[in-house]
């Protein structure tokens, strides 16, 4: 399958018929991005029900790292499905789960021994971390960041602050969560410049938050994405995470890293925090771990994992088929995909950065590996965010056979499967450039 190939402008007649049927009984809460109706996927290519072929640079929101239906992952799923589908890993034992927790414990950054709790999703991994952080420290308060996305269930939603619409009408959320600005240098919340700012975004916690609102001895954990995903693919300054880790250690606060979007090779390292040499107390993962099967994990340092029998559990968490898919996925990531993400990712960033000077509507290009964001700003308004143009570009790319996704206020994220080639990047960037031109007319 060679993409893109647009046979009929999407959505075609079959897509429209299915969308109409969907509308009747599907909860209206879903925030559908564009009318993509999928029939099949192979590698980096998605075929829609009308026979159009799309080049996938969004990977089901940074999930299908091994590409769509990688033969080795499909084989592992088939083999496990023939053996048994479910038994409940919270109550009983099976090999794929034992193997997977061992593998995740080994892969998690830092020298400490790790204990792993398996979930079905990212939000559940965050819920587990929130519960364990309170359990282990006996403290109630938690700190998270503006721009953060940690999930949509009540606990994780209380930490999420990437868009007020995510939280609207759901109050009261859980109490004692404090939000502070993130290390967003391209739009510094303190109006400072990186080299001379002293990393005010971390200092603020001790200078202001601990002084006026909550004492550090009452804080159980700081939840942070090493690179903000939903919030706009924001890479913090290099001092940021080491300083946060140091602050946590000084006050006995747990550092919880949410690598649900940035993990499993996407940034060119197994976990993004390895770019800064950080060992979190708790690591939350999901998305890319099992190539699309529902699986997440909360990985805690052994000293932190103090909870005892029956303190937490899940009927489906660590489902054997999902574990088998994860083991096959992790083998592929270690066996070349992570390296590819680093190499092709820097090529992608370079190609996108080259678009900045001819197209002044691009206000920033940032990212690591295959987690790259392109922000749109208004040149006539000092680079103020331009969500309208961003949305036009995303739509245009879809119509031309390139799948992209927005994030933050006016950013487009490039998070393709980790199998992408330089040729795929060239094709994608050419379509993207043409869409910028079209949106500028
Ligand atoms: N944390 C981060 C950083 C995410 O990007 C997401 C999902 O986009 C989540 C948590 C929630 O994961 P899930 O949708 O699997 O519940």
Coordinates of C-alpha atoms and ligand atoms in Angstrom, one line a residue:
X1 CA 0.0 0.0 0.0
X2 CA 1.5 3.3 -1.1
X3 CA 0.1 6.4 0.6
X4 CA -1.2 8.9 0.1
X5 CA -3.7 7.9 -2.5
X6 CA -6.9 9.9 -2.6
X7 CA -9.5 8.2 -4.7
X8 CA -12.4 10.4 -3.6
X9 CA -12.4 13.4 -1.4
X10 CA -12.8 12.2 2.2
X11 CA -15.3 11.7 3.6
X12 CA -16.6 9.6 0.7
X13 CA -20.1 8.1 0.5
X14 CA -19.3 5.0 2.6
X15 CA -17.6 7.1 5.3
X16 CA -20.6 9.5 5.4
X17 CA -23.1 6.6 5.8
X18 CA -21.1 5.2 8.7
X19 CA -20.7 8.6 10.4
X20 CA -24.5 9.1 10.1
X21 CA -25.1 5.7 11.7
X22 CA -22.5 6.5 14.5
X23 CA -24.2 9.8 15.2
X24 CA -27.5 8.0 16.3
X25 CA -26.2 6.1 19.3
X26 CA -22.6 7.1 20.0
X27 CA -22.2 9.4 23.0
X28 CA -21.9 13.0 21.9
X29 CA -19.0 13.5 24.2
X30 CA -16.4 12.3 21.8
X31 CA -14.3 15.0 20.3
X32 CA -13.9 13.6 16.7
X33 CA -11.1 15.5 14.9
X34 CA -11.9 14.8 11.2
X35 CA -14.1 12.4 9.4
X36 CA -11.6 9.5 9.0
X37 CA -13.5 6.1 8.9
X38 CA -10.9 3.3 8.9
X39 CA -11.2 0.0 7.1
X40 CA -7.6 -1.3 7.5
X41 CA -4.1 -0.3 8.6
X42 CA -0.7 -1.7 7.7
X43 CA 2.5 -0.1 8.8
X44 CA 2.3 3.6 8.4
X45 CA -0.7 3.4 6.0
X46 CA -4.4 3.6 6.8
X47 CA -7.1 2.7 4.3
X48 CA -10.5 4.3 4.7
X49 CA -13.8 2.6 3.8
X50 CA -13.9 4.5 0.4
X51 CA -10.5 3.2 -0.6
X52 CA -8.4 6.3 0.2
X53 CA -4.9 5.7 1.6
X54 CA -3.5 8.0 4.2
X55 CA 0.0 8.4 5.5
X56 CA -0.3 8.1 9.3
X57 CA 1.7 10.7 11.3
X58 CA -0.5 10.5 14.4
X59 CA -0.4 6.7 15.2
X60 CA -3.8 6.7 17.0
X61 CA -2.5 9.4 19.3
X62 CA 1.0 8.2 19.7
X63 CA 0.0 4.6 20.3
X64 CA 0.9 2.3 17.3
X65 CA 4.6 2.7 17.6
X66 CA 5.3 -0.6 15.7
X67 CA 2.9 0.6 12.9
X68 CA -0.5 -0.8 12.3
X69 CA -0.9 -4.6 12.8
X70 CA 2.8 -5.4 12.8
X71 CA 3.0 -9.1 11.9
X72 CA 5.0 -10.0 15.0
X73 CA 2.6 -8.3 17.3
X74 CA -0.4 -9.9 15.5
X75 CA 1.3 -13.3 15.8
X76 CA 1.8 -12.9 19.5
X77 CA -1.8 -11.8 20.0
X78 CA -3.1 -14.8 17.9
X79 CA -1.0 -17.3 19.8
X80 CA -2.1 -16.0 23.2
X81 CA -5.8 -15.7 22.1
X82 CA -5.8 -19.4 21.3
X83 CA -4.5 -20.3 24.7
X84 CA -6.8 -18.1 26.9
X85 CA -8.3 -14.7 26.9
X86 CA -8.8 -13.8 30.5
X87 CA -8.3 -15.1 34.0
X88 CA -7.8 -11.9 36.1
X89 CA -4.2 -11.0 36.9
X90 CA -5.2 -9.3 40.1
X91 CA -6.2 -12.7 41.6
X92 CA -4.3 -15.3 39.7
X93 CA -1.0 -15.9 37.8
X94 CA 0.0 -16.4 34.2
X95 CA 3.3 -16.3 32.3
X96 CA 2.8 -13.3 30.0
X97 CA 2.0 -11.0 32.9
X98 CA 4.9 -12.3 35.0
X99 CA 7.2 -11.8 32.0
X100 CA 5.9 -8.3 31.2
X101 CA 6.2 -6.9 34.8
X102 CA 9.7 -8.2 34.8
X103 CA 10.5 -6.6 31.5
X104 CA 8.9 -3.2 32.5
X105 CA 10.8 -3.3 35.8
X106 CA 14.0 -3.7 33.9
X107 CA 13.3 -1.1 31.4
X108 CA 12.2 1.6 33.8
X109 CA 14.9 4.2 34.3
X110 CA 17.3 4.2 37.3
X111 CA 19.0 1.6 39.5
X112 CA 16.2 0.9 42.1
X113 CA 14.2 -2.3 42.1
X114 CA 10.7 -1.6 40.7
X115 CA 7.2 -3.0 41.4
X116 CA 4.7 -2.9 38.6
X117 CA 0.9 -2.6 38.7
X118 CA -0.8 -3.2 35.3
X119 CA -3.9 -1.3 34.1
X120 CA -6.0 -1.0 30.9
X121 CA -5.3 2.6 30.1
X122 CA -3.2 5.7 30.9
X123 CA -5.8 7.3 33.2
X124 CA -5.9 4.1 35.3
X125 CA -2.1 4.2 35.6
X126 CA -2.3 7.8 36.9
X127 CA -5.2 6.8 39.3
X128 CA -3.0 4.0 40.7
X129 CA -0.1 6.5 41.1
X130 CA -2.3 9.0 42.9
X131 CA -3.6 6.3 45.3
X132 CA -0.1 4.9 45.9
X133 CA 1.4 8.4 46.5
X134 CA -1.1 9.1 49.2
X135 CA -0.8 5.7 50.7
X136 CA 3.0 5.6 50.8
X137 CA 3.5 9.1 52.1
X138 CA 0.5 9.6 54.3
X139 CA 0.2 13.1 52.7
X140 CA -2.8 14.4 50.9
X141 CA -1.7 17.3 48.6
X142 CA -0.5 16.9 45.1
X143 CA 1.1 19.3 42.6
X144 CA 0.5 19.3 38.9
X145 CA 1.1 21.8 36.0
X146 CA -0.9 24.0 33.8
X147 CA -0.9 22.4 30.3
X148 CA -0.8 18.9 31.8
X149 CA -2.9 16.1 30.6
X150 CA -3.1 13.1 32.8
X151 CA -6.4 11.6 31.9
X152 CA -10.2 12.0 32.2
X153 CA -11.3 9.9 35.2
X154 CA -12.0 11.9 38.4
X155 CA -8.6 11.6 40.0
X156 CA -6.5 12.1 36.8
X157 CA -8.9 14.8 35.6
X158 CA -8.2 16.7 38.8
X159 CA -4.5 16.7 37.8
X160 CA -5.3 17.6 34.1
X161 CA -5.2 21.3 33.2
X162 CA -4.6 21.5 29.5
X163 CA -8.0 22.9 28.6
X164 CA -10.7 24.2 30.9
X165 CA -13.3 22.4 28.7
X166 CA -12.0 19.1 29.9
X167 CA -12.9 20.0 33.5
X168 CA -16.1 22.1 32.9
X169 CA -19.2 20.8 34.6
X170 CA -17.5 18.0 36.5
X171 CA -16.9 19.7 39.8
X172 CA -16.2 19.0 42.5
X173 CA -13.0 17.4 41.5
X174 CA -10.8 15.8 44.1
X175 CA -9.5 18.4 46.6
X176 CA -5.9 19.4 47.5
X177 CA -4.5 19.5 44.0
X178 CA -2.4 22.6 43.2
X179 CA -1.5 23.7 39.7
X180 CA 1.5 25.8 38.8
X181 CA 3.0 27.0 35.5
X182 CA 5.1 24.5 33.5
X183 CA 8.5 25.1 32.0
X184 CA 7.1 26.6 28.8
X185 CA 10.1 28.7 27.6
X186 CA 8.6 29.6 24.2
X187 CA 5.8 31.4 26.0
X188 CA 7.3 31.9 29.4
X189 CA 4.5 32.5 32.0
X190 CA 6.9 34.8 33.9
X191 CA 8.0 36.7 30.8
X192 CA 11.6 35.7 31.4
X193 CA 14.3 34.4 29.1
X194 CA 15.8 31.0 29.6
X195 CA 19.4 31.9 30.1
X196 CA 18.8 34.5 32.8
X197 CA 15.6 33.2 34.4
X198 CA 17.2 31.0 37.0
X199 CA 14.4 28.5 36.2
X200 CA 11.7 30.5 37.9
X201 CA 9.1 27.9 37.0
X202 CA 10.7 25.5 39.5
X203 CA 11.7 28.2 42.1
X204 CA 8.1 29.4 42.2
X205 CA 7.2 26.2 44.1
X206 CA 9.3 27.1 47.1
X207 CA 9.1 30.9 46.7
X208 CA 5.4 31.1 46.4
X209 CA 3.4 27.8 46.6
X210 CA 5.0 26.4 49.7
X211 CA 5.0 29.7 51.4
X212 CA 1.5 30.8 50.8
X213 CA -0.7 27.8 50.0
X214 CA 0.6 24.4 51.1
X215 CA 3.5 23.3 53.2
X216 CA 5.9 20.9 51.5
X217 CA 5.4 18.4 54.3
X218 CA 1.8 18.0 53.2
X219 CA 2.6 17.3 49.6
X220 CA 2.6 13.6 48.6
X221 CA 3.7 14.0 45.0
X222 CA 4.4 16.2 42.0
X223 CA 2.9 14.8 38.8
X224 CA 4.7 15.9 35.6
X225 CA 5.0 15.0 32.0
X226 CA 8.7 15.2 31.0
X227 CA 7.5 16.6 27.7
X228 CA 3.9 17.9 27.8
X229 CA 1.8 16.1 25.2
X230 CA -1.7 17.3 24.9
X231 CA -0.6 20.6 26.3
X232 CA 1.4 21.4 23.1
X233 CA 4.5 19.1 22.8
X234 CA 6.4 21.4 25.2
X235 CA 10.0 20.4 26.0
X236 CA 11.0 22.1 29.3
X237 CA 14.4 23.7 29.7
X238 CA 17.3 21.3 30.4
X239 CA 17.5 22.2 34.1
X240 CA 13.8 21.7 34.7
X241 CA 13.4 18.0 35.6
X242 CA 16.7 17.7 37.5
X243 CA 15.7 20.7 39.6
X244 CA 12.2 19.3 40.2
X245 CA 13.8 16.0 41.2
X246 CA 16.1 17.8 43.6
X247 CA 13.2 19.8 45.1
X248 CA 11.2 16.6 45.6
X249 CA 14.1 14.8 47.4
X250 CA 14.7 17.8 49.7
X251 CA 11.1 17.7 50.8
X252 CA 10.3 14.0 50.8
X253 CA 7.8 14.5 47.9
X254 CA 7.4 11.7 45.3
X255 CA 8.3 12.6 41.7
X256 CA 5.7 11.0 39.5
X257 CA 6.5 11.1 35.8
X258 CA 3.7 10.6 33.3
X259 CA 5.3 9.1 30.2
X260 CA 2.1 7.8 28.8
X261 CA 2.7 9.8 25.6
X262 CA 6.4 10.2 25.6
X263 CA 7.4 6.7 26.6
X264 CA 8.5 3.5 24.8
X265 CA 11.1 4.8 22.3
X266 CA 9.1 7.7 20.9
X267 CA 11.7 10.4 21.9
X268 CA 14.7 8.2 20.8
X269 CA 15.2 6.8 24.3
X270 CA 13.0 4.3 26.0
X271 CA 11.7 7.0 28.3
X272 CA 11.9 10.7 27.8
X273 CA 13.2 11.3 31.3
X274 CA 16.4 9.5 30.3
X275 CA 17.4 12.5 28.3
X276 CA 17.9 14.3 31.6
X277 CA 19.1 11.3 33.7
X278 CA 16.1 11.2 36.0
X279 CA 14.8 8.2 38.0
X280 CA 11.2 8.9 39.0
X281 CA 9.7 7.5 42.2
X282 CA 6.7 6.4 40.1
X283 CA 6.4 6.1 36.4
X284 CA 3.1 6.0 34.5
X285 CA 3.0 4.4 31.1
X286 CA 0.4 3.2 28.6
X287 CA -0.3 4.1 24.9
X288 CA 2.7 2.8 23.0
X289 CA 3.4 -0.2 25.2
X290 CA 1.2 -2.7 23.4
X291 CA 0.8 -1.4 19.8
X292 CA -2.8 -0.5 20.4
X293 CA -4.1 -3.2 22.7
X294 CA -5.4 -1.6 25.9
X295 CA -2.6 -1.7 28.5
X296 CA -1.0 0.6 31.0
X297 CA 1.3 0.4 34.0
X298 CA 2.3 2.1 37.1
X299 CA 5.9 1.4 37.9
X300 CA 7.1 2.3 41.4
X301 CA 10.4 2.1 43.2
X302 CA 10.2 -0.8 45.6
X303 CA 10.6 1.5 48.6
X304 CA 7.6 3.5 47.5
X305 CA 5.4 0.5 46.7
X306 CA 4.4 0.0 50.3
X307 CA 0.8 -0.9 49.8
X308 CA -0.3 -4.3 50.9
X309 CA -2.5 -7.1 49.7
X310 CA -5.9 -6.0 48.4
X311 CA -5.1 -2.3 48.4
X312 CA -5.7 -2.0 44.7
X313 CA -6.8 -4.3 41.8
X314 CA -8.4 -4.5 38.4
X315 CA -10.5 -7.2 36.6
X316 CA -8.9 -6.6 33.2
X317 CA -5.6 -4.8 34.0
X318 CA -2.8 -6.9 32.6
X319 CA -5.0 -8.9 30.3
X320 CA -2.9 -11.8 28.9
X321 CA -3.5 -10.9 25.2
X322 CA -2.4 -7.3 25.9
X323 CA 0.6 -8.6 27.8
X324 CA 1.6 -10.8 24.8
X325 CA 1.2 -7.8 22.5
X326 CA 3.3 -5.7 24.8
X327 CA 6.2 -8.2 25.0
X328 CA 6.3 -8.4 21.2
X329 CA 6.1 -4.6 21.0
X330 CA 8.9 -4.0 23.5
X331 CA 11.1 -6.5 21.6
X332 CA 10.6 -4.5 18.4
X333 CA 11.3 -1.2 20.1
X334 CA 14.5 -2.5 21.5
X335 CA 15.5 -4.2 18.3
X336 CA 15.8 -1.0 16.2
X337 CA 12.6 1.1 16.4
X338 CA 14.0 3.3 19.2
X339 CA 17.1 4.0 17.2
X340 CA 15.0 4.7 14.1
X341 CA 12.9 7.2 16.2
X342 CA 16.0 9.1 17.1
X343 CA 17.4 9.2 13.6
X344 CA 14.3 9.8 11.5
X345 CA 13.0 12.1 14.3
X346 CA 15.9 14.5 14.0
X347 CA 15.5 14.4 10.2
X348 CA 11.8 15.3 10.7
X349 CA 12.6 18.1 13.1
X350 CA 15.2 19.5 10.7
X351 CA 12.8 19.4 7.8
X352 CA 10.1 21.1 9.8
X353 CA 12.5 23.7 11.2
X354 CA 13.5 24.6 7.6
X355 CA 9.9 25.6 7.0
X356 CA 10.1 28.3 9.7
X357 CA 11.9 31.0 7.7
X358 CA 9.7 30.8 4.5
X359 CA 6.5 30.5 6.5
X360 CA 6.3 33.2 9.3
X361 CA 3.1 31.6 10.5
X362 CA 5.2 28.9 12.1
X363 CA 6.2 30.4 15.4
X364 CA 8.0 27.5 16.9
X365 CA 9.3 23.9 16.1
X366 CA 10.2 21.8 19.1
X367 CA 10.4 18.2 20.2
X368 CA 12.6 15.1 20.6
X369 CA 12.7 12.1 18.4
X370 CA 9.4 11.4 16.8
X371 CA 7.5 13.7 19.2
X372 CA 7.7 17.0 17.3
X373 CA 5.4 20.0 17.6
X374 CA 4.9 22.8 15.1
X375 CA 3.2 25.9 16.6
X376 CA 1.3 28.4 14.6
X377 CA 1.3 32.0 15.5
X378 CA 0.1 35.3 14.0
X379 CA 3.1 37.3 12.7
X380 CA 0.9 40.4 12.7
X381 CA 0.2 40.0 16.5
X382 CA 3.6 39.2 17.9
X383 CA 3.3 35.5 17.3
X384 CA 0.0 35.1 19.3
X385 CA -1.4 31.6 19.0
X386 CA -3.3 31.0 15.8
X387 CA -5.6 28.0 16.4
X388 CA -7.7 28.8 13.3
X389 CA -4.8 28.4 10.9
X390 CA -3.6 25.3 12.7
X391 CA -7.0 23.7 12.3
X392 CA -7.1 24.6 8.6
X393 CA -3.7 22.9 8.1
X394 CA -4.8 19.8 9.9
X395 CA -8.0 19.5 7.8
X396 CA -6.2 20.2 4.5
X397 CA -3.6 17.6 5.3
X398 CA -6.4 15.1 6.0
X399 CA -8.0 15.9 2.6
X400 CA -4.6 15.4 0.9
X401 CA -4.0 12.0 2.7
X402 CA -1.8 12.9 5.7
X403 CA -3.0 12.2 9.2
X404 CA -1.9 14.8 11.8
X405 CA -3.4 16.0 15.1
X406 CA -3.4 19.2 17.0
X407 CA -2.4 19.7 20.6
X408 CA -2.1 22.8 22.9
X409 CA -3.6 26.0 21.7
X410 CA -2.2 26.2 18.2
X411 CA 0.3 23.4 17.7
X412 CA 0.3 20.4 15.3
X413 CA 1.9 17.3 16.7
X414 CA 3.9 14.9 14.5
X415 CA 3.9 11.5 16.3
X416 CA 4.1 8.9 13.6
X417 CA 4.7 5.2 14.2
X418 CA 8.4 4.6 15.1
X419 CA 8.8 2.6 11.8
X420 CA 8.6 5.7 9.6
X421 CA 11.3 6.2 7.0
X422 CA 13.0 9.3 5.7
X423 CA 10.9 8.9 2.5
X424 CA 7.7 9.0 4.7
X425 CA 9.0 12.2 6.3
X426 CA 9.7 13.8 2.9
X427 CA 6.2 12.9 1.7
X428 CA 4.6 14.2 4.9
X429 CA 6.5 17.4 5.0
X430 CA 5.7 18.1 1.3
X431 CA 1.9 17.7 2.0
X432 CA 2.2 19.8 5.2
X433 CA 4.0 22.6 3.3
X434 CA 1.4 22.6 0.6
X435 CA -1.3 22.8 3.3
X436 CA 0.4 25.8 4.9
X437 CA 0.4 27.5 1.6
X438 CA -3.2 26.7 1.0
X439 CA -4.2 28.0 4.5
X440 CA -2.2 31.2 3.9
X441 CA -4.2 32.1 0.8
Ligands
LIG1 N1 -1.3 11.0 30.3 C1 -0.9 11.5 29.2 C2 0.5 12.2 29.1 C3 -1.6 11.3 28.0 O1 -1.2 11.8 26.8 C4 -2.8 10.6 28.1 C5 -3.7 10.4 26.9 O2 -3.6 11.1 25.9 C6 -3.2 10.1 29.3 C7 -2.4 10.3 30.4 C8 -4.5 9.4 29.5 O3 -4.4 8.1 28.9 P1 -5.7 7.3 28.5 O4 -6.4 8.0 27.4 O5 -5.2 5.9 28.0 O6 -6.5 7.1 29.7

